[in-house]
Each structure stands twice: as structure tokens, then as C-alpha cells.
């Protein structure tokens, strides 16, 4: 336990001065980062990958408890359901190399501009063990963050209905989300002006070399290997909506990531056509699937699935651990 505490102190995943974490549980990226830290320490000591993965995920259950309560209580809240099936690459579809996607993104006409803020749907697996424990549950959520010229920003978080996947439920203009078509509002907040010159709050660069340095600064504890690059990409996308140049630079970095291989065409959970790129992480018994728009290089989604089950937690190989689907 001392090793895990030391990792948390150095990583500082929840800074005390960060207003985002004063009155609510960690978001899905803070949970994922905590889990990865714990799993890394567990794997280094030689624990079995499946048991280490489950142990790390179990540590996030307390964090997820409030979200579970919101989803499972009340007549207007949608019920939580078992983990969705992983996305499947279409058999026989052509796999597009990442460097080709980067070339397309760099030459795209009328490419969108970088925008601060995000619009994302997420699913996170929560589980417990022992007598009377619940089966694994997903926590479906949609979040829109929009920034204003004065440095203030709004955040709308909705628990989406897992029975009706395939479309965003928060609609409205680019500056302010106005309508929730179908979902249970968890929070709607406006934050005062704030600025930071450190990633991921700082404006991301649009050339590959500087973007790599930017992503390394998001999590400077360890080297930016392929798992860390994917983690940092997800953090970036939860703060910024990349433009054409930023997407091209990001795909250039991903093209050089060891072990990230093209897999073929896939339809994501919002019904969008994309190209899948897969990374197998045997140390944590997970498979990570990155989904890109092959024409623009925009990241559409990132899915983590379990490759080795942990029966004591009710987790089987193929269960989805987490999924994010980003929108403009």
C-alpha cells in the first residue's frame, strides 16, 4: 500500500486547488488515471494481470458510488445496465495506415478550427466483490463543456439512457448547450474565469514535435509510451476539440506509437463510420481501440476492453471497461 500512496502523491491526480473536484466525484479520466497508476504498481510487483486489473478498478467503486445512486434511484433516472459488448471491426474491411490518415488530415480543405471545450459521451465500468455485491454496471454519461471569451465556462452533465444508444442527447449552439432531449441531468454549472499555461488547460500546439512535449507534460511521472499517449490523448480531448491541424499532428504522433496497429473499419456507438487502431496491453489484460475519422483524422472514440476475466468481480474477457465518444 505504501507504494500506491507514493504514486498518488507524485501524480497528484486531484489537485487541491482545482475547482472541478470540490463538490463531486472524480470524472472518468481521473478514475482511469487512478486505475492505471494502481495497476502499474501491481504489475511491477508480479501480480497476475487479471487480479491486478480488478484490484485497481475496485478502488474506483467508492468514487462511482454517487453516480450509481443517481442512476439507480428515482423514477426519472435511466437504469444502469451490464457492460455493453465491445465494438467489432468489420470482417474484410481495409485497414488504413495512420500515416495515410495524417496526410489526409493535413491536406483537408475547410478543416475546422481548434475550440476549447468538449462534447463527449462516456461509459465506465463499476464493480464490487464479496457477499451481496452488485453485478458490474456501466455508468453512461454525456458531458458538454463550453468556454466563453472572458475565461468562464459552463458544464452540463447528463446521465444518458443506456437503452437508447446511438445519438447525442444534449443539443444546442456551439457556445451554450441549450436542450437535453432525453436524459437525467446530473449537474449544470457555470464556473468563473480561470486561466492556466500548463497542459491540458494551455492551448495545444499543431505540430507533432511540440504536441508530443505538450502531452508528456500532462502526465510527467512516466515516459510517454503507447498506453500513456492514449491516456494523454483522452485527457486532451476532454479539454479541447482539435481542429484540422491539431488532428493531423496528433495522428502523426500516433503513427509512431509502438504496438498501435490498424485493424479496419468500424461503426462507433454513435453510428459514425471510422477506422479502428488497436493496442494490446498484456500487463493490464486490456485491449485499447482508438477510432479515427479516416478523412479528417479526428478522434471519434477510445474503448478499453478486458482480455482476461476476473471471476471474483464478475468480469469476463471481452467486457468493456470504459468507452469515450467525442463529438464537435
Coordinates of C-alpha atoms in Angstrom, one line a residue:
X1 CA 0.0 0.0 0.0
X2 CA 2.9 2.4 0.7
X3 CA 3.9 2.1 -3.0
X4 CA 0.4 3.1 -4.2
X5 CA 0.3 6.0 -1.8
X6 CA 3.7 7.2 -3.1
X7 CA 2.4 7.0 -6.7
X8 CA -0.6 9.1 -5.8
X9 CA 1.4 11.7 -4.0
X10 CA 3.7 12.1 -7.0
X11 CA 0.9 12.0 -9.6
X12 CA -1.5 14.3 -7.7
X13 CA -4.5 13.3 -9.8
X14 CA -6.8 15.6 -7.9
X15 CA -5.0 19.0 -7.1
X16 CA -6.5 20.6 -4.0
X17 CA -6.8 23.9 -5.8
X18 CA -8.7 22.6 -8.8
X19 CA -12.3 23.8 -8.6
X20 CA -13.6 20.9 -10.7
X21 CA -13.2 18.4 -7.9
X22 CA -14.5 20.4 -4.9
X23 CA -18.1 19.1 -4.7
X24 CA -18.4 16.0 -6.8
X25 CA -16.7 12.6 -7.5
X26 CA -13.8 12.2 -9.9
X27 CA -14.6 12.3 -13.6
X28 CA -13.9 9.2 -15.8
X29 CA -10.4 10.3 -16.7
X30 CA -9.4 10.9 -13.1
X31 CA -10.8 7.4 -12.4
X32 CA -8.9 5.9 -15.3
X33 CA -5.7 7.6 -14.3
X34 CA -6.0 6.3 -10.7
X35 CA -6.7 2.8 -12.0
X36 CA -3.7 2.9 -14.3
X37 CA -1.4 4.1 -11.5
X38 CA -2.6 1.3 -9.2
X39 CA -2.3 -1.3 -12.0
X40 CA 1.2 -0.3 -12.9
X41 CA 2.4 -0.7 -9.3
X42 CA 0.6 -4.0 -9.0
X43 CA 2.1 -5.4 -12.2
X44 CA 5.6 -4.3 -11.2
X45 CA 5.3 -6.5 -8.1
X46 CA 4.4 -9.5 -10.2
X47 CA 0.7 -9.8 -9.5
X48 CA -1.4 -11.6 -12.1
X49 CA -2.7 -9.2 -14.7
X50 CA -6.4 -10.0 -14.3
X51 CA -6.3 -9.8 -10.5
X52 CA -4.3 -6.6 -10.6
X53 CA -6.7 -5.1 -13.1
X54 CA -9.7 -6.0 -11.0
X55 CA -8.0 -4.7 -7.8
X56 CA -7.3 -1.4 -9.5
X57 CA -10.8 -1.0 -10.8
X58 CA -12.3 -1.9 -7.5
X59 CA -10.5 1.1 -6.0
X60 CA -12.7 3.4 -8.1
X61 CA -16.0 2.0 -6.8
X62 CA -16.2 4.5 -3.9
X63 CA -15.7 7.3 -6.4
X64 CA -18.5 5.9 -8.6
X65 CA -21.0 5.4 -5.7
X66 CA -22.6 8.8 -6.1
X67 CA -23.1 8.3 -9.9
X68 CA -24.6 4.9 -9.2
X69 CA -27.0 6.3 -6.7
X70 CA -28.1 9.0 -9.2
X71 CA -28.6 6.4 -11.9
X72 CA -30.4 3.7 -9.8
X73 CA -32.7 6.0 -7.8
X74 CA -35.7 8.0 -8.7
X75 CA -38.3 7.3 -11.3
X76 CA -36.8 9.7 -13.9
X77 CA -33.3 8.2 -13.9
X78 CA -32.4 5.6 -16.6
X79 CA -31.4 2.2 -15.2
X80 CA -27.8 1.2 -15.3
X81 CA -27.2 -2.0 -17.4
X82 CA -24.5 -4.6 -17.8
X83 CA -21.4 -3.6 -19.7
X84 CA -22.0 -3.2 -23.5
X85 CA -20.4 -5.6 -26.0
X86 CA -17.1 -4.4 -27.5
X87 CA -17.1 -2.8 -30.9
X88 CA -16.3 -5.2 -33.7
X89 CA -14.1 -4.4 -36.8
X90 CA -15.9 -5.3 -40.0
X91 CA -14.6 -8.5 -41.5
X92 CA -12.7 -8.0 -44.7
X93 CA -12.6 -4.2 -44.4
X94 CA -9.5 -2.4 -45.5
X95 CA -7.2 -1.1 -42.7
X96 CA -5.9 2.4 -43.4
X97 CA -2.4 3.2 -42.1
X98 CA -2.1 6.0 -39.6
X99 CA 0.4 8.0 -41.7
X100 CA -2.1 8.0 -44.6
X101 CA -4.8 9.4 -42.3
X102 CA -2.3 12.0 -41.1
X103 CA -1.6 13.1 -44.8
X104 CA -5.4 13.3 -45.4
X105 CA -5.9 15.4 -42.3
X106 CA -3.1 17.8 -43.2
X107 CA -4.5 18.4 -46.7
X108 CA -8.1 18.6 -45.7
X109 CA -9.9 21.6 -47.2
X110 CA -12.1 23.8 -44.9
X111 CA -10.9 21.9 -41.8
X112 CA -12.5 23.0 -38.6
X113 CA -10.6 25.2 -36.1
X114 CA -9.4 24.3 -32.6
X115 CA -12.1 25.0 -30.0
X116 CA -11.7 25.0 -26.2
X117 CA -14.2 22.7 -24.5
X118 CA -15.6 19.2 -25.3
X119 CA -18.7 17.2 -26.0
X120 CA -18.3 13.6 -25.0
X121 CA -20.3 10.5 -24.2
X122 CA -18.7 8.1 -21.8
X123 CA -19.3 4.6 -20.3
X124 CA -17.4 3.4 -17.2
X125 CA -17.4 0.0 -15.6
X126 CA -18.0 -0.1 -11.8
X127 CA -17.9 -3.2 -9.7
X128 CA -17.7 -4.6 -6.2
X129 CA -16.8 -8.0 -4.8
X130 CA -17.9 -10.1 -1.8
X131 CA -21.2 -11.2 -0.4
X132 CA -24.2 -9.1 -1.7
X133 CA -22.1 -7.3 -4.3
X134 CA -23.8 -5.9 -7.4
X135 CA -23.0 -7.2 -10.9
X136 CA -20.7 -5.0 -12.9
X137 CA -22.6 -1.9 -14.1
X138 CA -21.9 0.8 -16.7
X139 CA -22.3 4.5 -15.9
X140 CA -23.4 6.2 -19.1
X141 CA -22.9 9.9 -19.2
X142 CA -22.8 12.8 -21.6
X143 CA -20.9 16.0 -20.9
X144 CA -20.6 19.3 -22.7
X145 CA -18.1 22.0 -21.6
X146 CA -18.1 25.4 -23.4
X147 CA -15.8 28.3 -22.7
X148 CA -16.6 32.0 -23.1
X149 CA -14.3 34.9 -24.1
X150 CA -14.0 36.1 -20.6
X151 CA -12.4 32.8 -19.4
X152 CA -15.5 31.5 -17.7
X153 CA -17.1 28.2 -18.8
X154 CA -20.3 26.1 -18.4
X155 CA -20.6 22.4 -17.9
X156 CA -23.7 20.3 -18.4
X157 CA -23.6 16.6 -17.4
X158 CA -26.4 14.2 -18.2
X159 CA -26.9 10.5 -17.3
X160 CA -27.9 9.1 -20.7
X161 CA -30.3 6.2 -21.2
X162 CA -28.3 3.1 -22.0
X163 CA -31.4 1.6 -23.7
X164 CA -31.2 4.2 -26.4
X165 CA -27.6 4.5 -27.6
X166 CA -26.6 5.9 -31.0
X167 CA -27.1 9.7 -30.7
X168 CA -26.2 12.7 -28.6
X169 CA -28.9 13.8 -26.2
X170 CA -27.5 17.3 -25.5
X171 CA -28.2 19.7 -28.3
X172 CA -27.8 23.5 -28.8
X173 CA -25.3 26.0 -30.1
X174 CA -21.5 25.8 -30.0
X175 CA -21.3 28.3 -27.2
X176 CA -24.0 27.1 -24.8
X177 CA -25.8 23.7 -24.7
X178 CA -29.5 24.6 -24.5
X179 CA -31.5 21.4 -24.6
X180 CA -31.4 17.9 -23.0
X181 CA -33.6 15.8 -25.3
X182 CA -33.5 12.5 -23.4
X183 CA -31.5 12.1 -20.2
X184 CA -31.3 12.7 -16.5
X185 CA -29.4 16.0 -15.7
X186 CA -26.7 15.3 -13.1
X187 CA -25.3 18.8 -12.9
X188 CA -25.4 22.1 -14.7
X189 CA -22.7 24.5 -13.6
X190 CA -21.1 27.8 -14.6
X191 CA -17.5 28.4 -13.5
X192 CA -15.8 31.8 -13.0
X193 CA -13.0 32.9 -15.3
X194 CA -9.8 30.9 -14.9
X195 CA -6.6 30.6 -17.0
X196 CA -3.6 28.3 -17.0
X197 CA -0.5 28.0 -19.0
X198 CA 0.0 24.3 -18.2
X199 CA -1.4 21.3 -20.3
X200 CA -4.2 20.3 -20.7
X201 CA -5.6 23.8 -19.9
X202 CA -3.0 25.5 -22.2
X203 CA -3.7 25.8 -25.9
X204 CA -2.3 22.7 -27.6
X205 CA 0.2 23.2 -30.5
X206 CA -0.4 22.0 -34.0
X207 CA 3.0 20.4 -34.9
X208 CA 3.9 16.9 -33.9
X209 CA 7.1 17.7 -32.0
X210 CA 5.6 20.3 -29.8
X211 CA 2.4 18.4 -29.3
X212 CA 4.4 15.4 -28.0
X213 CA 6.1 17.7 -25.4
X214 CA 2.6 19.0 -24.5
X215 CA 1.2 15.6 -24.0
X216 CA 4.3 14.5 -22.0
X217 CA 3.6 17.4 -19.6
X218 CA 0.1 16.2 -18.9
X219 CA 1.5 13.2 -17.1
X220 CA 5.2 13.7 -16.5
X221 CA 5.5 10.8 -14.0
X222 CA 6.4 8.2 -16.6
X223 CA 7.7 8.1 -20.2
X224 CA 5.1 8.7 -23.0
X225 CA 4.8 5.1 -24.2
X226 CA 1.8 4.0 -26.2
X227 CA -0.6 3.5 -23.2
X228 CA 0.4 6.9 -21.8
X229 CA 0.0 8.5 -25.2
X230 CA -3.6 7.2 -25.5
X231 CA -4.3 8.3 -21.9
X232 CA -2.9 11.8 -22.6
X233 CA -4.9 12.0 -25.9
X234 CA -8.1 11.3 -24.0
X235 CA -7.3 14.0 -21.4
X236 CA -6.6 16.4 -24.2
X237 CA -9.9 15.7 -25.9
X238 CA -11.8 16.2 -22.6
X239 CA -10.5 19.8 -22.6
X240 CA -10.2 20.7 -26.3
X241 CA -11.9 19.9 -29.6
X242 CA -9.0 19.8 -32.0
X243 CA -9.1 21.5 -35.3
X244 CA -7.7 20.1 -38.6
X245 CA -4.1 21.0 -37.9
X246 CA -4.1 19.6 -34.3
X247 CA -5.7 16.4 -35.5
X248 CA -3.1 16.0 -38.2
X249 CA -0.3 16.5 -35.6
X250 CA -1.9 14.0 -33.2
X251 CA -2.2 11.3 -35.9
X252 CA 1.5 11.8 -36.8
X253 CA 2.4 11.0 -33.2
X254 CA 0.0 8.0 -33.1
X255 CA 1.6 6.7 -36.3
X256 CA 4.9 6.3 -34.5
X257 CA 3.4 4.7 -31.4
X258 CA 4.8 1.1 -31.0
X259 CA 2.1 -1.6 -31.0
X260 CA -0.7 0.6 -32.2
X261 CA -1.9 -1.3 -35.3
X262 CA -4.6 -0.6 -38.0
X263 CA -7.4 -3.1 -37.7
X264 CA -10.1 -2.0 -40.2
X265 CA -13.4 -0.2 -40.5
X266 CA -15.8 0.0 -37.5
X267 CA -19.1 1.7 -36.7
X268 CA -18.8 3.5 -33.3
X269 CA -21.5 3.8 -30.7
X270 CA -22.9 7.0 -32.2
X271 CA -23.3 5.3 -35.6
X272 CA -20.3 7.0 -37.1
X273 CA -18.0 5.3 -39.6
X274 CA -14.4 5.2 -38.6
X275 CA -11.1 3.3 -38.7
X276 CA -10.0 1.3 -35.7
X277 CA -6.5 1.1 -34.3
X278 CA -5.8 -1.5 -31.7
X279 CA -3.2 -1.7 -28.9
X280 CA -2.9 -4.9 -26.7
X281 CA -1.7 -4.3 -23.2
X282 CA -0.9 -7.7 -21.7
X283 CA 0.5 -6.1 -18.5
X284 CA -3.0 -4.9 -17.6
X285 CA -5.0 -7.6 -19.6
X286 CA -6.7 -4.9 -21.7
X287 CA -7.2 -4.1 -25.4
X288 CA -7.5 -0.5 -26.4
X289 CA -9.2 0.5 -29.6
X290 CA -8.8 4.0 -30.9
X291 CA -11.3 5.1 -33.5
X292 CA -10.5 7.9 -36.1
X293 CA -12.3 9.6 -38.8
X294 CA -10.2 8.4 -41.8
X295 CA -10.9 11.6 -43.8
X296 CA -10.1 14.2 -41.2
X297 CA -8.0 12.4 -38.6
X298 CA -10.4 13.4 -35.8
X299 CA -10.6 11.1 -32.8
X300 CA -14.1 9.7 -32.6
X301 CA -13.7 7.3 -29.7
X302 CA -11.5 5.2 -27.4
X303 CA -12.6 1.8 -26.0
X304 CA -10.9 -0.3 -23.3
X305 CA -11.9 -4.0 -23.1
X306 CA -10.8 -6.7 -20.7
X307 CA -8.8 -9.6 -22.3
X308 CA -8.7 -11.8 -19.2
X309 CA -11.5 -12.2 -16.8
X310 CA -11.6 -11.8 -13.0
X311 CA -14.4 -14.1 -11.8
X312 CA -14.3 -12.7 -8.2
X313 CA -15.5 -9.4 -9.6
X314 CA -18.0 -10.8 -12.2
X315 CA -15.8 -9.6 -15.1
X316 CA -15.3 -11.7 -18.2
X317 CA -13.0 -11.4 -21.1
X318 CA -14.5 -9.0 -23.6
X319 CA -16.3 -6.8 -21.1
X320 CA -16.0 -3.1 -21.9
X321 CA -14.0 -1.3 -19.1
X322 CA -14.6 2.2 -20.5
X323 CA -15.6 4.0 -23.7
X324 CA -15.5 7.6 -24.8
X325 CA -17.1 9.1 -27.9
X326 CA -16.1 12.7 -28.7
X327 CA -18.2 15.0 -30.8
X328 CA -17.9 18.5 -32.2

